Coordinates of C-alpha atoms in Angstrom, one line a residue:
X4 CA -36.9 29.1 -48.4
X5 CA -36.0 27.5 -45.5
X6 CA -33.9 30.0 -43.9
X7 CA -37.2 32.4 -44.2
X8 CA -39.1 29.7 -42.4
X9 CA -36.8 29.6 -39.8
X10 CA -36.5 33.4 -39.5
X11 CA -40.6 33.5 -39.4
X12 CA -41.0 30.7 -36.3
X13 CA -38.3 32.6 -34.4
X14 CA -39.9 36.2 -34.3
X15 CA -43.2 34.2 -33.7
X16 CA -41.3 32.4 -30.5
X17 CA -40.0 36.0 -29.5
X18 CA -43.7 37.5 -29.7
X19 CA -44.9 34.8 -27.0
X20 CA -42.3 34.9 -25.0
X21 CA -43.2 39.1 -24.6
X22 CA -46.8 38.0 -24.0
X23 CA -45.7 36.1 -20.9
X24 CA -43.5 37.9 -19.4
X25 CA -46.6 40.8 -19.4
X26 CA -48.8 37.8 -18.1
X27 CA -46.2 37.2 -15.4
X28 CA -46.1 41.0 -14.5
X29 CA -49.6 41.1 -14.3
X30 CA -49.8 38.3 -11.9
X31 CA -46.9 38.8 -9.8
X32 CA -48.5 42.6 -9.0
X33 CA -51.4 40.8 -8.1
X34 CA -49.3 38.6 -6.1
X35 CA -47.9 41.8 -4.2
X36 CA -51.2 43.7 -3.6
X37 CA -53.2 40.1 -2.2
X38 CA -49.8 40.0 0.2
X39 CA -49.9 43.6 1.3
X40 CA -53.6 43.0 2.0
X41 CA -53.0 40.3 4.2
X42 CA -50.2 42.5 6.0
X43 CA -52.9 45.1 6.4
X44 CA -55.5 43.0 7.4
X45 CA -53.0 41.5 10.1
X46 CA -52.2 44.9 11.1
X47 CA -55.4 45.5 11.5
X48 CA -56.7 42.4 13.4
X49 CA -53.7 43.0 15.9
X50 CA -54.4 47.1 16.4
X51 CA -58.0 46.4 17.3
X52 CA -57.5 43.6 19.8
X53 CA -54.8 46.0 21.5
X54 CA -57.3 48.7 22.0
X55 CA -60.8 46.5 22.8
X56 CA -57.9 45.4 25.6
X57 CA -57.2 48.7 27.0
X58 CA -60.6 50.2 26.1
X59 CA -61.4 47.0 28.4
X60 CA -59.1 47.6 31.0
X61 CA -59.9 51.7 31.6
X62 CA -64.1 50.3 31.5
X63 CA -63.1 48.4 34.8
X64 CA -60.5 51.0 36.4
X65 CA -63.5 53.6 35.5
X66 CA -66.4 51.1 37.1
X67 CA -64.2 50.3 40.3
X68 CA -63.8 53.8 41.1
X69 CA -67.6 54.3 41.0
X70 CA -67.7 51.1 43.0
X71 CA -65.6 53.2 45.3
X72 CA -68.1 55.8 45.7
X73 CA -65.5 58.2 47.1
X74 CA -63.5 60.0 43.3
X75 CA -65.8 62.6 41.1
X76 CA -66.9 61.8 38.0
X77 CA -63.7 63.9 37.0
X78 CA -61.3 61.7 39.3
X79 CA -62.7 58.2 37.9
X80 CA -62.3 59.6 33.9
X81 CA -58.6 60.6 34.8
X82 CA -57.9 57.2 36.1
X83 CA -59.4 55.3 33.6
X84 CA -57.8 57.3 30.9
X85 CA -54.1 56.6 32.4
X86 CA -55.1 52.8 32.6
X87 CA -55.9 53.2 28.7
X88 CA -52.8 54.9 27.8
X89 CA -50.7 52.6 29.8
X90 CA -52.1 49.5 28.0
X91 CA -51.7 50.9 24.7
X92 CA -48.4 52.1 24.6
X93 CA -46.9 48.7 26.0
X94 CA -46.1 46.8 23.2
X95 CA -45.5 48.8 20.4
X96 CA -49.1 49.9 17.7
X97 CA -49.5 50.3 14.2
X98 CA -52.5 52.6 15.1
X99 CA -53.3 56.1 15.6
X100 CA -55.8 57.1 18.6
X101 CA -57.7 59.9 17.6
X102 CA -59.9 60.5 21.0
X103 CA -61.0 58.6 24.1
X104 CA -64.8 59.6 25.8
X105 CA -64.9 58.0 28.9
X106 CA -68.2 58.7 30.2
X107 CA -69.6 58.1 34.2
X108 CA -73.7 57.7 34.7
X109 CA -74.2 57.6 38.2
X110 CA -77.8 57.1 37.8
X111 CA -77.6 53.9 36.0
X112 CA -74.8 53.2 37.7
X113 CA -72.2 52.3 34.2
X114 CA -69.0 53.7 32.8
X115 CA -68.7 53.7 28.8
X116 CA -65.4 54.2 27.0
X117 CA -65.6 55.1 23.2
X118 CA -62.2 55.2 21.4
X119 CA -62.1 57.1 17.6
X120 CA -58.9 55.2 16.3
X121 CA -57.4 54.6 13.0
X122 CA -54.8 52.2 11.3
X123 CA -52.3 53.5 8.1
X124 CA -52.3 51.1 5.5
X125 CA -49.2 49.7 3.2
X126 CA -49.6 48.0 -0.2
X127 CA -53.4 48.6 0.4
X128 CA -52.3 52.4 -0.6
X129 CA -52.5 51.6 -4.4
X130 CA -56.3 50.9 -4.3
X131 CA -57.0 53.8 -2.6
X132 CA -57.4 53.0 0.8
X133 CA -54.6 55.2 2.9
X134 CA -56.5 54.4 6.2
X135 CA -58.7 52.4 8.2
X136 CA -61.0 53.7 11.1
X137 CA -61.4 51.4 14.2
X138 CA -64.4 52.7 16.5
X139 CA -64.4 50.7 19.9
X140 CA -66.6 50.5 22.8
X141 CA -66.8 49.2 25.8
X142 CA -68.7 49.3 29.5
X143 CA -68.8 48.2 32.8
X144 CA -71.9 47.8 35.1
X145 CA -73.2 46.7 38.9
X146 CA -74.4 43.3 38.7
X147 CA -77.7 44.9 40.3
X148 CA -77.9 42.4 42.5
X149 CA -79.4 43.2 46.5
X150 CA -76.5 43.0 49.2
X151 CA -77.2 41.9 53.0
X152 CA -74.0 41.6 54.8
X153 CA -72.8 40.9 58.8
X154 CA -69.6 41.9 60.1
X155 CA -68.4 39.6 62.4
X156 CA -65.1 41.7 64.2
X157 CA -63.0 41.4 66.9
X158 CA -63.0 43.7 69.4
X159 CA -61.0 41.2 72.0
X160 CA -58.3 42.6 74.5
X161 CA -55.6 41.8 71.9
X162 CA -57.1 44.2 69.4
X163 CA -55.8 46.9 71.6
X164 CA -53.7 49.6 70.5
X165 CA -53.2 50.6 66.9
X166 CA -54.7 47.2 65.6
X167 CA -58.2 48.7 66.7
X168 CA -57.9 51.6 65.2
X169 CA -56.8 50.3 61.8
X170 CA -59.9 47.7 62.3
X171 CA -62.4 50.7 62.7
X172 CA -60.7 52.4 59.5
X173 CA -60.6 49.4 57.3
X174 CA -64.7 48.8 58.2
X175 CA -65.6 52.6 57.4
X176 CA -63.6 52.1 54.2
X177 CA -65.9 49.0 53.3
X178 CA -69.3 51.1 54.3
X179 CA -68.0 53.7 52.1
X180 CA -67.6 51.6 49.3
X181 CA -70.6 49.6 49.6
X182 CA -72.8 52.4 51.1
X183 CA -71.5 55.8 49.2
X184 CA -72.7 59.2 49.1
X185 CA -74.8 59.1 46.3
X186 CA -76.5 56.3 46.8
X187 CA -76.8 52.8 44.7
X188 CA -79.5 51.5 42.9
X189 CA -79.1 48.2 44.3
X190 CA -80.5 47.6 48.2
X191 CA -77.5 47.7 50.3
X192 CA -77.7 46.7 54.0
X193 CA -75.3 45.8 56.5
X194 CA -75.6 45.0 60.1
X195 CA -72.5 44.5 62.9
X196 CA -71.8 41.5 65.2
X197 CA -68.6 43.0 67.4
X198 CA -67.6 40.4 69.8
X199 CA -65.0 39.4 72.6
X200 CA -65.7 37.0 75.0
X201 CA -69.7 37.4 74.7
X202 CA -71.4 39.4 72.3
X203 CA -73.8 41.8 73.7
X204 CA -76.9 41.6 72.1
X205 CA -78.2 45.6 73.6
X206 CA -82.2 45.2 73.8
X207 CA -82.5 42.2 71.4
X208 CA -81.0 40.4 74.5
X209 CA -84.3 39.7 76.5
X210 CA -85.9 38.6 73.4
X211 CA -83.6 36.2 72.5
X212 CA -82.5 34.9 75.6
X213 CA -86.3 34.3 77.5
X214 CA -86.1 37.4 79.5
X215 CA -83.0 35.8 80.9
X216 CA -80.4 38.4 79.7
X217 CA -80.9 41.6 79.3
X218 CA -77.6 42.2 77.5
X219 CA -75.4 39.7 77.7
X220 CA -75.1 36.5 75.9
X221 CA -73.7 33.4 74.3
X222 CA -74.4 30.3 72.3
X223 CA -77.1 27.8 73.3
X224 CA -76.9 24.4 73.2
X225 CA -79.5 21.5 72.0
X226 CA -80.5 20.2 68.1
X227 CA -80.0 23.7 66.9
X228 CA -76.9 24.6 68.5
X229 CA -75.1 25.0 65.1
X230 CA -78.6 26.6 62.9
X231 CA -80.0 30.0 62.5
X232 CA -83.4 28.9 64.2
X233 CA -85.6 31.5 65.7
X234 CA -85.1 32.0 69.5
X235 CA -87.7 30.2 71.1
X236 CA -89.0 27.1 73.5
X237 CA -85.8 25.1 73.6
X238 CA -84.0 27.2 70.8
X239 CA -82.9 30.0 73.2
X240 CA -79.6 31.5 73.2
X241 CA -78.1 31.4 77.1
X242 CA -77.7 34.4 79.2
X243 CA -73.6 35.6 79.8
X244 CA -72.6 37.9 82.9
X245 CA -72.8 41.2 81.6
X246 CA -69.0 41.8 82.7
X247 CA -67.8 39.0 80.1
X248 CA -69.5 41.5 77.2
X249 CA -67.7 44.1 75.0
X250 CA -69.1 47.6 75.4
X251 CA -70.5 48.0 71.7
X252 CA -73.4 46.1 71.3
X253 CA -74.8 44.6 67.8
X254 CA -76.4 46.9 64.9
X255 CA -79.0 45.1 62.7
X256 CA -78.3 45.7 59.1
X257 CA -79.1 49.4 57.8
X258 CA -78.9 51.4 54.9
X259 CA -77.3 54.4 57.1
X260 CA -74.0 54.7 56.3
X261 CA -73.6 57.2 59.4
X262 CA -75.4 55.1 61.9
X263 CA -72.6 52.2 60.8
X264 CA -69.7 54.7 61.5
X265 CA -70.6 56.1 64.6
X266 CA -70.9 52.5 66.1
X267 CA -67.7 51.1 64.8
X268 CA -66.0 54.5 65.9
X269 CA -67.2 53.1 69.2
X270 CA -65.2 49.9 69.4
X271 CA -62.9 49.2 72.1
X272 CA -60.7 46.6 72.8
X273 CA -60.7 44.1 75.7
X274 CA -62.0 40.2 76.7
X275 CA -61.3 36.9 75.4
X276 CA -61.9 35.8 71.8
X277 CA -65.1 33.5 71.4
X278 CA -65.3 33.8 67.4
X279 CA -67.9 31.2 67.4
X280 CA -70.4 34.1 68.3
X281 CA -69.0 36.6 66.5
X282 CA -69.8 33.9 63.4
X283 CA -73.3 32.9 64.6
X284 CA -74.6 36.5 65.2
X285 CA -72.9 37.8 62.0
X286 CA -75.2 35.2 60.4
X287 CA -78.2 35.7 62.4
X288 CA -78.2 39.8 61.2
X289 CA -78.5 38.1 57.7
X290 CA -81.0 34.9 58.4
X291 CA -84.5 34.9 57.5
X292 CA -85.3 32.7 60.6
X293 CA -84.2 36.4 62.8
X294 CA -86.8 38.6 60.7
X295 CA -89.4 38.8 63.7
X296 CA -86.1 39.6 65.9
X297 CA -85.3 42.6 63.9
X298 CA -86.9 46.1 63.2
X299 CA -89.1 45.9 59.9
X300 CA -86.0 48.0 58.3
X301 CA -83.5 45.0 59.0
X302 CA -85.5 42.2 58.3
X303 CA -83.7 39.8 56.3
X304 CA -85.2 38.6 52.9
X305 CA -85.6 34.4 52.0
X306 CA -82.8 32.8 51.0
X307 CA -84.8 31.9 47.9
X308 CA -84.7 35.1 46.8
X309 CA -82.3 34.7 43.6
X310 CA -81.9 38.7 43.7
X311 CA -80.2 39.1 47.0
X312 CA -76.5 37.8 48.0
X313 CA -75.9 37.2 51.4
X314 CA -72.8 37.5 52.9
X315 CA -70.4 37.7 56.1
X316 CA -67.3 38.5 57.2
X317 CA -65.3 36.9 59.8
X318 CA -62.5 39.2 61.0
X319 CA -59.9 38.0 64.3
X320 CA -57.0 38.5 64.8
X321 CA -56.3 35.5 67.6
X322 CA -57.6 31.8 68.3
X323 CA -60.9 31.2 69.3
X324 CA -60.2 30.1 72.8
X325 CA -63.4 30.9 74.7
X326 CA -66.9 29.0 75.1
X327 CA -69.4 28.1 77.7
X328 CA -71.4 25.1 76.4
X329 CA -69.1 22.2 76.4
X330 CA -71.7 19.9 74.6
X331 CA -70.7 21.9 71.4
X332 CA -67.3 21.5 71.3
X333 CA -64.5 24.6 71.9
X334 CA -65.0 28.1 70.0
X335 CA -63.3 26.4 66.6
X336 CA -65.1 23.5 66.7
X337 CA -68.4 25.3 67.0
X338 CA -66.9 28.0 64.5
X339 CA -66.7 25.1 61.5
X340 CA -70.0 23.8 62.2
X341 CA -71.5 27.0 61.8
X342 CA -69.9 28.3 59.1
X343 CA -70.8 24.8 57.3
X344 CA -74.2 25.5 58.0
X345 CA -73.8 29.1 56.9
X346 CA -72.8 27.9 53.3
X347 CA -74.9 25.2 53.5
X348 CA -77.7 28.2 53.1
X349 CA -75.6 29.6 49.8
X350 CA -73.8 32.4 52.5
X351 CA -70.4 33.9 51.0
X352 CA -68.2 33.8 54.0
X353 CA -65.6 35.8 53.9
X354 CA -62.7 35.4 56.3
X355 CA -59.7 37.6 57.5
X356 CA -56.7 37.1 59.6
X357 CA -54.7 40.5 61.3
X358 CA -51.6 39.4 62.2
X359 CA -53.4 36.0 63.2
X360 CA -51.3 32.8 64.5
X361 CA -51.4 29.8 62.2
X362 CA -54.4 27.9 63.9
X363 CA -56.3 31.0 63.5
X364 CA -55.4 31.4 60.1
X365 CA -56.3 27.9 59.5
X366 CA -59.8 27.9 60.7
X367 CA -59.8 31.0 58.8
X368 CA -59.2 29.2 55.9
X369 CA -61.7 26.5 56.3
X370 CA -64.6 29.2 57.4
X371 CA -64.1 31.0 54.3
X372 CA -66.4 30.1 51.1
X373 CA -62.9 29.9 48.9
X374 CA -59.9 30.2 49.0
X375 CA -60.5 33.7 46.7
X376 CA -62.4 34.6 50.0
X377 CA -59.7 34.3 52.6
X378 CA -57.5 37.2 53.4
X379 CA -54.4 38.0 55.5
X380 CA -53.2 40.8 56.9
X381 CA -49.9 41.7 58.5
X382 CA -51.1 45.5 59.0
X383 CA -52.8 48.0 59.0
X384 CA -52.7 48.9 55.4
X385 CA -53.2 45.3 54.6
X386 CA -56.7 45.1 56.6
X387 CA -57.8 48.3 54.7
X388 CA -56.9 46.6 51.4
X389 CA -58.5 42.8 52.5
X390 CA -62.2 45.0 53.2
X391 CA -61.8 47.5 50.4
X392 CA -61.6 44.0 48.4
X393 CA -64.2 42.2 49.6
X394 CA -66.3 45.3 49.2
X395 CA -65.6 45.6 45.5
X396 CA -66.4 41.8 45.2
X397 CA -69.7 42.0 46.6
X398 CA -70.5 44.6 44.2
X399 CA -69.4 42.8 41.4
X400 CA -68.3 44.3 38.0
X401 CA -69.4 42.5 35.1
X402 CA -68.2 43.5 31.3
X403 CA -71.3 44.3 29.0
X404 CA -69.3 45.2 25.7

């Protein structure tokens, strides 16, 4: 009886000893599929933040070269496509990309990059799943805001040569850029301040002077020395000799990309360097207080007006080492006093130094509303790249998706 007992509890222990080891299976295959889902899931996370990144990357290449204003629609796909395929090959992917639409609306002035991509799953296999589709978009757009710019450039004796001639290209690249074919949908103006040892002021001279130049002129002295006051009773700017002038005279802001070309094409080189003028009169093409100065067409809008940046550029490539009104202070001194008050009025100032000396440089550096908004160039190719720049940073690119 006993033995039969015995016999009876050990098929029973046997029986539950099958029933959990088919528990265990059952679990550990649930183990395996929650763990391959995780390793999809991962794979997953990781293939979509690769291509948002490049889908990223070829929205910016493809909205700077509409910035540029100078590739075809054709030109600005290709290059954003190569950025795209560049950033997702580095690394290594556990996608596949299907297509890439990269699409250019002038109008609107946006690029938009759609990207048909799909990841192979693992364990996730078993339930059915073989793949998983990633759709990802993204665009670029103008930051729509208006643009009124001055050009402050050196046209000094020491500018001659080849250093003019790269200074006339590297400006037409930046009116290209900012001014392009096509048109913008923002309000683009920019006027020109060329200066030496005077700058010459062309018919705006009698006006602003009292009838007491009629080209020529330089700072003036008094309270508002270092502001963008209008020329008037005690306020006016002081007559130069005519011989102390450069030969191309000023050009209040415009919208004609030609009329800008031809006068920089015009630039010759000679004269001392009073930079403090070049500053003041790159500021005055841009001030509110100079809208009865200029033609209805140029008039500067108020600072208050949220939808308008306002902007100059300081370009030398020497020390400032010529001024007449002592009472100021020499060219630098004057120079950082005006472009304080320049900022003051929420002006970007930008600043470049050709091939500048280290004093120059520095008072570069001080000028300039950052250190993001100072640039040096040893040559030619530099200054093109230092104005292409600034150009593509007024325009301002700002990521939408």
């Amino acid at each position: 009886m006993t033995s039969k007992v015995n016999s009876f509890i050990q098929r029973f222990a046997s029986e539950e000893r099958g029933a959990v080891a088919i528990m265990f299976g059952l679990m550990f295959m649930v183990i395996i599929l929650m763990i391959g889902v995780a390793v999809d899931h991962g794979r997953l996370i990781h293939s979509q933040a690769k291509i948002i990144a490049a889908a990223d990357a070829a929205a910016l290449t493809a909205g700077r070269g509409l910035l540029d204003g100078r590739l075809t629609d054709d030109e600005i796909k290709a290059a954003a496509l190569k950025i795209f395929n560049e950033n997702i090959t580095n690394g290594g992917k556990f996608g596949d990309i299907n297509g890439v639409n990269i699409s250019v609306n002038r109008a609107s002035g946006a690029v938009r990059v759609d990207v048909d991509a799909e990841v192979p799953t693992t364990i996730m296999r078993v339930a059915g799943y073989e793949t998983v589709e990633l759709p990802v978009k993204s665009s670029t757009i103008f930051d729509q805001k208006d643009i009124e710019l001055g050009m402050a450039l050196d046209v000094t004796g020491s500018m001659g040569g080849q250093k003019i001639i790269d200074l006339k290209d590297a400006a037409k690249d930046l009116v290209d850029i900012l001014l392009p074919v096509g048109g913008t949908q923002n309000k683009i103006r920019i006027g020109l301040a060329p200066y030496a040892a005077g700058v010459n002021a062309g018919s705006y001279a009698a006006t602003v002077t009292n009838n007491a130049s009629n080209k020529c002129v330089r700072e003036r002295g008094g309270a508002d020395k270092f502001t963008d006051a209008t020329p008037s009773a005690g306020k006016w700017l002081g007559p130069l000799a005519a011989n102390r002038c450069p030969s191309s005279t000023i050009e209040p802001m415009t919208t004609d990309a030609g009329v800008l070309k031809s006068k920089i094409d015009t630039f010759s080189a000679s004269g001392g360097t009073a930079g403090h003028l070049g500053a003041a009169w790159a500021w005055y093409l841009i001030s509110p207080e100079w809208a009865s100065i200029w033609p209805s067409d140029s008039r500067p809008v108020s600072y208050s007006d949220d939808n308008t940046v306002k902007a100059i550029i300081l370009m030398t490539d020497g020390e400032f080492n010529t001024w007449y009104v002592s009472g100021n202070g020499d060219s630098s001194t004057q120079a950082r006093n005006l472009c304080d008050e320049m900022k003051g009025e929420n002006v970007v100032v930008y600043s470049v130094a050709f091939q500048a000396p280290p004093d120059a440089a520095n008072l570069l550096r001080q000028c300039a509303s950052s250190a993001d908004h100072y640039f040096s160039a040893t040559d030619g190719a530099a200054l093109r790249t230092a104005f292409q720049t600034i150009a593509t940073n007024l325009n301002k690119l700002r990521l939408t998706q």
